[in-house]
Backbone as JSON, one array per atom type, in Angstrom:
{
  "sequence": "MRRLINTFVAQQHRGRVLIGVDDAHLLDGLSAHVVHQLASTRGARLVVTVRTGADEPDAVTALWKDELLTRLDLEPLSAAATRCLIETSVGGPVDARSAERFWKLTGGNALFLRQLVADQIAAGRMRQVAGCGCGTTTSQCRRASATCWVDGCVG",
  "N": [[-33.77, -11.15, 5.88], [-32.44, -11.94, 3.6], [-34.18, -13.59, 2.19], [-36.22, -11.62, 1.44], [-35.04, -9.88, -0.25], [-33.97, -11.87, -2.55], [-36.49, -12.73, -2.92], [-37.29, -10.36, -4.58], [-34.98, -10.7, -6.42], [-35.53, -12.72, -7.81], [-38.06, -12.23, -9.13], [-37.28, -10.71, -11.43], [-37.39, -12.16, -13.8], [-39.95, -11.57, -14.52], [-40.58, -8.99, -15.36], [-38.92, -5.71, -15.25], [-38.39, -4.73, -11.61], [-39.21, -2.24, -9.84], [-38.13, 0.3, -7.31], [-39.18, 2.59, -5.07], [-37.78, 4.62, -2.77], [-38.57, 7.02, -0.22], [-37.46, 9.68, 1.27], [-35.35, 8.39, 2.34], [-33.0, 8.84, 4.49], [-34.53, 8.14, 6.8], [-34.69, 5.73, 6.97], [-34.46, 3.0, 9.3], [-31.33, 1.15, 10.27], [-31.34, -1.53, 8.94], [-33.14, -1.61, 7.55], [-32.26, 0.06, 5.92], [-29.8, -1.28, 4.85], [-30.99, -3.33, 3.58], [-32.12, -2.03, 1.37], [-29.5, -1.38, -0.07], [-28.43, -3.82, -0.47], [-30.43, -4.59, -2.28], [-29.74, -2.99, -4.41], [-26.75, -3.51, -4.82], [-26.94, -5.92, -6.01], [-28.45, -5.93, -7.72], [-31.07, -6.69, -7.43], [-33.41, -5.0, -7.8], [-34.7, -1.96, -9.61], [-33.84, 1.16, -8.08], [-35.28, 4.17, -6.89], [-34.38, 6.61, -4.81], [-34.54, 8.86, -2.61], [-33.34, 11.66, -0.55], [-33.26, 13.8, 1.86], [-31.44, 17.18, 1.46], [-28.88, 17.72, 3.71], [-29.33, 15.98, 5.61], [-28.8, 13.82, 8.15], [-27.88, 10.41, 6.8], [-28.4, 7.04, 7.09], [-25.25, 4.62, 7.23], [-25.1, 2.89, 5.02], [-27.02, 3.84, 3.21], [-25.77, 6.29, 2.39], [-23.62, 5.04, 0.92], [-24.66, 4.08, -1.4], [-24.36, 6.25, -3.47], [-21.73, 6.5, -3.03], [-20.35, 4.08, -3.47], [-21.25, 3.95, -6.36], [-23.51, 2.95, -6.75], [-25.67, 3.51, -7.32], [-26.55, 6.53, -9.17], [-26.14, 9.49, -8.53], [-28.11, 12.43, -8.01], [-28.32, 15.97, -7.71], [-30.55, 18.16, -6.72], [-30.96, 20.94, -7.84], [-32.48, 24.59, -6.72], [-35.57, 26.02, -7.5], [-36.08, 28.18, -10.43], [-37.19, 31.26, -10.86], [-38.95, 31.57, -12.88], [-39.23, 28.69, -13.25], [-40.51, 27.97, -11.24], [-42.97, 29.22, -11.22], [-44.07, 28.05, -13.62], [-44.39, 25.34, -12.33], [-46.18, 25.77, -10.51], [-48.4, 26.74, -12.12], [-48.82, 24.22, -13.4], [-49.62, 22.52, -11.32], [-52.21, 23.75, -10.09], [-53.48, 23.87, -12.6], [-54.11, 26.18, -14.27], [-53.33, 29.53, -15.39], [-51.17, 31.77, -13.03], [-50.66, 34.75, -11.38], [-48.54, 36.99, -12.15], [-47.16, 38.29, -9.8], [-48.06, 36.58, -7.52], [-46.55, 34.44, -7.97], [-44.07, 35.42, -7.94], [-43.68, 35.92, -5.26], [-44.22, 33.28, -4.09], [-41.94, 31.82, -4.94], [-39.96, 33.71, -3.56], [-40.51, 33.1, -1.05], [-40.14, 30.26, -0.94], [-37.58, 29.71, -1.73], [-36.9, 28.58, -4.03], [-37.35, 25.79, -3.74], [-38.83, 22.74, -4.19], [-40.42, 21.24, -2.81], [-41.1, 22.52, -0.37], [-42.48, 24.32, -2.17], [-44.68, 22.88, -3.31], [-46.33, 22.28, -0.81], [-46.62, 24.8, 0.34], [-48.37, 25.96, -1.71], [-50.73, 24.04, -1.62], [-51.57, 24.51, 0.79], [-52.15, 26.99, 0.75], [-54.16, 27.02, -1.05], [-56.27, 25.44, 0.18], [-56.64, 26.75, 2.59], [-58.0, 28.6, 1.26], [-56.82, 31.04, 0.88], [-55.48, 31.39, -1.72], [-57.04, 31.49, -4.88], [-59.15, 31.07, -7.81], [-59.65, 33.68, -10.28], [-61.6, 35.35, -12.19], [-60.44, 37.46, -14.8], [-58.26, 38.81, -14.11], [-55.83, 39.81, -14.64], [-53.1, 38.1, -15.99], [-51.06, 38.4, -16.78], [-48.33, 37.47, -18.87], [-47.01, 34.19, -19.58], [-44.49, 31.58, -19.21], [-43.56, 30.49, -22.16], [-43.64, 27.51, -22.16], [-45.8, 27.12, -20.3], [-47.97, 28.27, -21.31], [-51.48, 29.1, -21.18], [-54.37, 29.33, -22.72], [-56.69, 31.41, -20.94], [-59.29, 32.86, -19.51], [-58.87, 33.2, -16.91], [-57.35, 33.13, -13.56], [-55.41, 32.19, -11.18], [-54.53, 33.94, -8.19], [-53.0, 34.96, -5.19], [-53.7, 36.07, -2.22], [-52.81, 36.46, 0.41], [-50.27, 35.39, 1.16], [-47.03, 35.93, 2.73]],
  "CA": [[-33.47, -10.2, 5.06], [-31.96, -12.82, 2.58], [-35.32, -14.39, 1.29], [-36.85, -10.41, 0.87], [-33.56, -9.75, -1.3], [-34.42, -12.96, -3.25], [-37.57, -12.69, -3.73], [-37.21, -9.01, -5.86], [-34.49, -11.06, -7.75], [-36.53, -13.92, -8.39], [-39.09, -11.41, -10.0], [-36.46, -9.85, -12.37], [-37.84, -12.66, -14.8], [-41.31, -10.91, -15.17], [-39.78, -7.65, -15.52], [-38.12, -5.03, -14.08], [-38.73, -4.42, -10.46], [-39.17, -0.9, -9.62], [-38.71, 0.36, -5.86], [-39.05, 3.92, -4.74], [-37.48, 4.89, -1.13], [-38.39, 8.52, -0.35], [-36.88, 9.85, 2.81], [-34.39, 7.45, 2.83], [-32.51, 9.52, 5.65], [-35.15, 8.09, 7.91], [-34.66, 4.65, 7.39], [-33.26, 2.19, 10.39], [-29.97, 0.39, 9.77], [-31.38, -2.76, 8.9], [-33.68, -1.42, 6.12], [-30.91, 0.87, 4.58], [-28.98, -2.26, 4.23], [-31.75, -4.19, 2.37], [-32.02, -1.41, -0.07], [-28.11, -1.42, -0.35], [-28.24, -5.13, -1.1], [-30.99, -4.66, -3.46], [-28.94, -2.08, -5.42], [-25.74, -4.22, -5.23], [-26.99, -7.62, -6.56], [-29.62, -5.55, -8.96], [-32.19, -7.33, -7.38], [-34.11, -3.9, -8.2], [-34.37, -0.61, -9.65], [-34.28, 2.2, -7.4], [-35.33, 5.57, -6.95], [-33.99, 7.0, -3.42], [-34.32, 10.23, -1.99], [-32.29, 11.81, 0.81], [-33.36, 15.51, 2.03], [-30.16, 17.82, 1.57], [-28.52, 17.99, 4.91], [-29.83, 14.94, 6.66], [-27.68, 12.57, 8.18], [-28.82, 9.13, 6.41], [-27.15, 5.64, 7.44], [-24.15, 4.7, 5.93], [-25.88, 2.2, 3.8], [-27.5, 4.71, 2.16], [-24.59, 7.1, 1.7], [-22.79, 3.9, 0.16], [-25.23, 3.77, -2.65], [-23.59, 6.59, -4.53], [-20.24, 6.54, -2.9], [-19.92, 2.94, -4.29], [-21.67, 3.97, -7.31], [-24.41, 1.52, -7.1], [-26.65, 4.53, -7.81], [-26.4, 7.87, -9.74], [-26.51, 10.81, -7.57], [-28.83, 13.67, -8.9], [-28.21, 16.9, -6.5], [-31.63, 19.11, -7.29], [-31.05, 22.82, -7.62], [-33.52, 25.2, -6.34], [-35.97, 26.18, -9.03], [-35.84, 29.6, -10.84], [-38.89, 32.02, -10.68], [-40.01, 30.84, -14.23], [-39.69, 27.22, -13.19], [-41.55, 27.89, -10.02], [-44.46, 29.77, -11.99], [-44.56, 26.77, -14.15], [-44.5, 24.47, -11.33], [-47.54, 25.92, -9.73], [-49.69, 26.67, -13.33], [-49.02, 22.73, -13.61], [-49.93, 21.85, -10.01], [-53.31, 24.26, -10.36], [-54.39, 23.89, -13.59], [-54.05, 27.04, -15.17], [-52.29, 30.56, -14.94], [-51.19, 32.28, -11.98], [-50.17, 35.81, -11.67], [-46.88, 37.17, -11.78], [-46.76, 38.81, -8.42], [-48.14, 35.58, -6.81], [-45.91, 33.57, -8.47], [-42.8, 35.56, -7.62], [-43.62, 35.65, -3.74], [-43.96, 31.81, -4.01], [-40.79, 31.71, -5.38], [-39.3, 34.62, -2.52], [-40.81, 32.37, 0.34], [-39.67, 29.08, -0.83], [-36.2, 29.67, -2.05], [-37.09, 27.86, -5.37], [-37.71, 24.12, -2.83], [-40.26, 22.09, -4.72], [-40.96, 20.09, -1.65], [-41.85, 23.59, 0.14], [-43.7, 25.02, -2.71], [-45.61, 22.4, -3.19], [-46.61, 22.31, 0.65], [-47.34, 26.23, 0.65], [-49.56, 26.19, -2.58], [-51.88, 23.04, -1.49], [-52.11, 25.03, 1.99], [-53.16, 28.48, 0.5], [-55.7, 26.3, -1.77], [-56.82, 24.41, 1.24], [-57.12, 27.87, 3.57], [-59.07, 29.67, 0.67], [-56.14, 32.19, 0.53], [-55.27, 31.14, -3.11], [-58.06, 31.08, -5.52], [-59.24, 31.36, -9.2], [-60.28, 34.76, -10.57], [-61.82, 35.82, -13.63], [-60.16, 38.62, -15.44], [-57.04, 39.05, -13.18], [-54.67, 40.3, -15.81], [-52.28, 37.73, -15.08], [-49.65, 38.76, -17.61], [-48.0, 36.26, -19.75], [-46.44, 33.06, -18.5], [-43.53, 31.17, -20.57], [-44.22, 29.31, -23.14], [-44.09, 25.84, -21.64], [-46.94, 27.09, -19.14], [-49.06, 29.26, -21.42], [-52.78, 28.43, -21.16], [-55.5, 30.21, -22.74], [-57.9, 31.46, -20.24], [-59.77, 34.21, -19.07], [-58.99, 33.52, -15.34], [-56.4, 32.84, -13.52], [-54.98, 32.01, -9.65], [-54.0, 34.66, -7.49], [-52.29, 34.35, -3.86], [-54.06, 36.75, -1.5], [-52.3, 36.35, 1.68], [-48.95, 34.97, 1.67], [-45.96, 36.94, 2.5]],
  "C": [[-32.96, -10.97, 3.95], [-33.14, -12.99, 1.5], [-36.08, -13.08, 0.87], [-35.93, -10.24, -0.39], [-34.15, -10.86, -2.8], [-35.4, -13.04, -3.89], [-37.87, -11.24, -5.07], [-36.19, -9.85, -6.63], [-34.95, -12.05, -8.05], [-37.67, -13.1, -9.49], [-38.73, -10.58, -11.2], [-37.3, -10.59, -13.71], [-39.29, -12.2, -15.65], [-41.13, -9.78, -15.77], [-39.36, -6.9, -14.73], [-38.91, -4.62, -13.09], [-38.51, -2.7, -10.16], [-39.4, -0.3, -8.14], [-38.25, 1.82, -5.39], [-38.83, 4.42, -3.36], [-37.54, 6.62, -1.02], [-38.32, 8.83, 1.14], [-36.15, 8.85, 3.25], [-33.4, 7.49, 3.93], [-33.15, 9.18, 6.66], [-35.0, 6.6, 8.37], [-33.61, 3.93, 8.56], [-32.0, 1.6, 9.64], [-30.29, -0.89, 8.88], [-32.0, -2.81, 7.63], [-32.85, -0.66, 5.14], [-30.2, 0.13, 3.81], [-29.8, -3.17, 3.19], [-31.94, -3.31, 1.2], [-30.49, -1.36, -0.62], [-27.85, -2.59, -1.04], [-29.0, -4.94, -2.36], [-30.25, -3.8, -4.56], [-27.46, -2.9, -5.76], [-25.79, -5.59, -6.08], [-28.28, -7.2, -7.63], [-30.94, -6.11, -9.05], [-33.71, -6.34, -8.07], [-33.98, -2.81, -8.83], [-34.7, 0.08, -8.88], [-34.21, 3.34, -7.55], [-35.35, 5.75, -5.87], [-33.96, 8.42, -3.27], [-33.88, 10.19, -0.6], [-32.68, 13.51, 0.72], [-31.79, 15.68, 2.25], [-29.96, 17.87, 3.12], [-29.05, 16.9, 5.61], [-28.91, 14.11, 6.96], [-28.56, 11.28, 7.91], [-27.67, 8.16, 6.87], [-26.29, 5.36, 6.56], [-24.41, 3.88, 4.91], [-26.43, 2.88, 2.73], [-26.44, 5.45, 1.38], [-23.73, 5.93, 0.93], [-23.24, 3.81, -1.35], [-24.57, 4.74, -3.58], [-22.17, 6.57, -4.4], [-19.84, 4.89, -3.51], [-20.3, 2.78, -5.61], [-22.71, 3.18, -7.62], [-25.52, 2.3, -7.73], [-26.63, 6.01, -8.16], [-26.84, 8.87, -9.01], [-26.71, 11.96, -8.45], [-29.02, 14.94, -7.66], [-29.25, 17.85, -7.35], [-31.37, 20.32, -6.58], [-32.43, 23.33, -7.27], [-33.89, 25.88, -7.47], [-35.91, 27.58, -9.23], [-37.06, 30.19, -10.6], [-39.41, 31.53, -11.56], [-40.36, 29.49, -13.64], [-40.63, 27.11, -11.74], [-43.06, 28.31, -10.46], [-44.86, 28.52, -12.77], [-45.21, 25.39, -13.46], [-46.26, 24.46, -10.84], [-48.37, 26.32, -10.75], [-49.7, 25.03, -13.56], [-49.97, 22.04, -12.32], [-51.61, 22.61, -10.09], [-53.81, 23.84, -11.37], [-54.64, 25.05, -14.33], [-53.02, 28.37, -14.27], [-52.18, 31.08, -13.71], [-50.47, 33.86, -12.39], [-49.13, 36.16, -11.38], [-46.48, 37.37, -10.27], [-47.0, 37.58, -7.13], [-46.96, 34.71, -6.82], [-44.03, 34.08, -8.18], [-42.9, 35.39, -5.89], [-43.69, 34.28, -3.52], [-42.68, 31.81, -3.95], [-39.69, 32.36, -4.07], [-39.28, 33.74, -1.43], [-40.28, 31.01, 0.17], [-38.2, 28.9, -1.16], [-36.09, 28.84, -3.22], [-37.14, 26.49, -4.88], [-38.71, 23.92, -3.3], [-40.89, 22.12, -3.84], [-41.58, 21.54, -0.88], [-42.89, 24.19, -0.83], [-45.1, 24.3, -2.89], [-46.83, 22.2, -1.93], [-47.41, 23.65, 0.81], [-48.57, 26.06, -0.45], [-50.99, 25.54, -2.1], [-52.22, 23.59, 0.15], [-52.76, 26.17, 1.93], [-54.12, 28.05, -0.16], [-56.8, 25.81, -0.78], [-57.49, 25.77, 2.59], [-58.07, 28.72, 2.77], [-58.13, 30.93, 0.48], [-55.77, 32.48, -1.06], [-56.44, 30.54, -3.93], [-58.14, 31.78, -6.97], [-59.88, 32.85, -9.6], [-60.51, 35.26, -11.67], [-61.33, 37.55, -13.8], [-58.96, 39.57, -14.59], [-56.17, 39.85, -13.81], [-53.27, 39.48, -15.16], [-51.27, 37.98, -15.86], [-49.43, 37.4, -18.11], [-46.96, 35.5, -19.29], [-45.37, 32.67, -19.76], [-44.31, 30.27, -21.16], [-44.8, 27.98, -23.13], [-45.63, 25.87, -20.97], [-47.86, 27.64, -20.06], [-50.34, 28.63, -21.48], [-53.55, 29.59, -21.73], [-56.78, 29.99, -22.17], [-58.14, 32.8, -20.08], [-59.9, 34.43, -17.53], [-57.7, 32.94, -15.14], [-56.04, 32.82, -11.73], [-54.18, 33.12, -9.11], [-54.14, 34.4, -6.03], [-53.2, 35.72, -3.22], [-53.54, 37.49, -0.64], [-51.09, 36.25, 1.72], [-47.98, 36.05, 1.54], [-46.57, 38.55, 2.63]]
}
């Protein structure tokens, strides 16, 4: 373990090392300890995610309790942000009714939203339709298009 940590520390002279640890609540104790040591020695820059409500190893909890990393709790997406994220994901406008339905079904959870949109497209239940009357999107997401994405079956 010490050799692994020292390897990352030694790489610092070449530029900053960035390590992403997704679902850190699933780490075993030894792996969590390595992540903690990397944070405490500044051996690497870290981005660590933990699912809300999950039990994580003590070494992961200590990352923000010991102020080694800044904790950022993600709030649920608003209806407008949900629509914007869907539109960014599919590369075009989404009709307002579909966006509202996705927001209600996911409760604004970005992970659930991403999975739901991908599943609906893969199943052929969300598709691009010409002249569907998408309505006005938020200014950040507005796209000039004669087509938009609609969801025919969810909810």
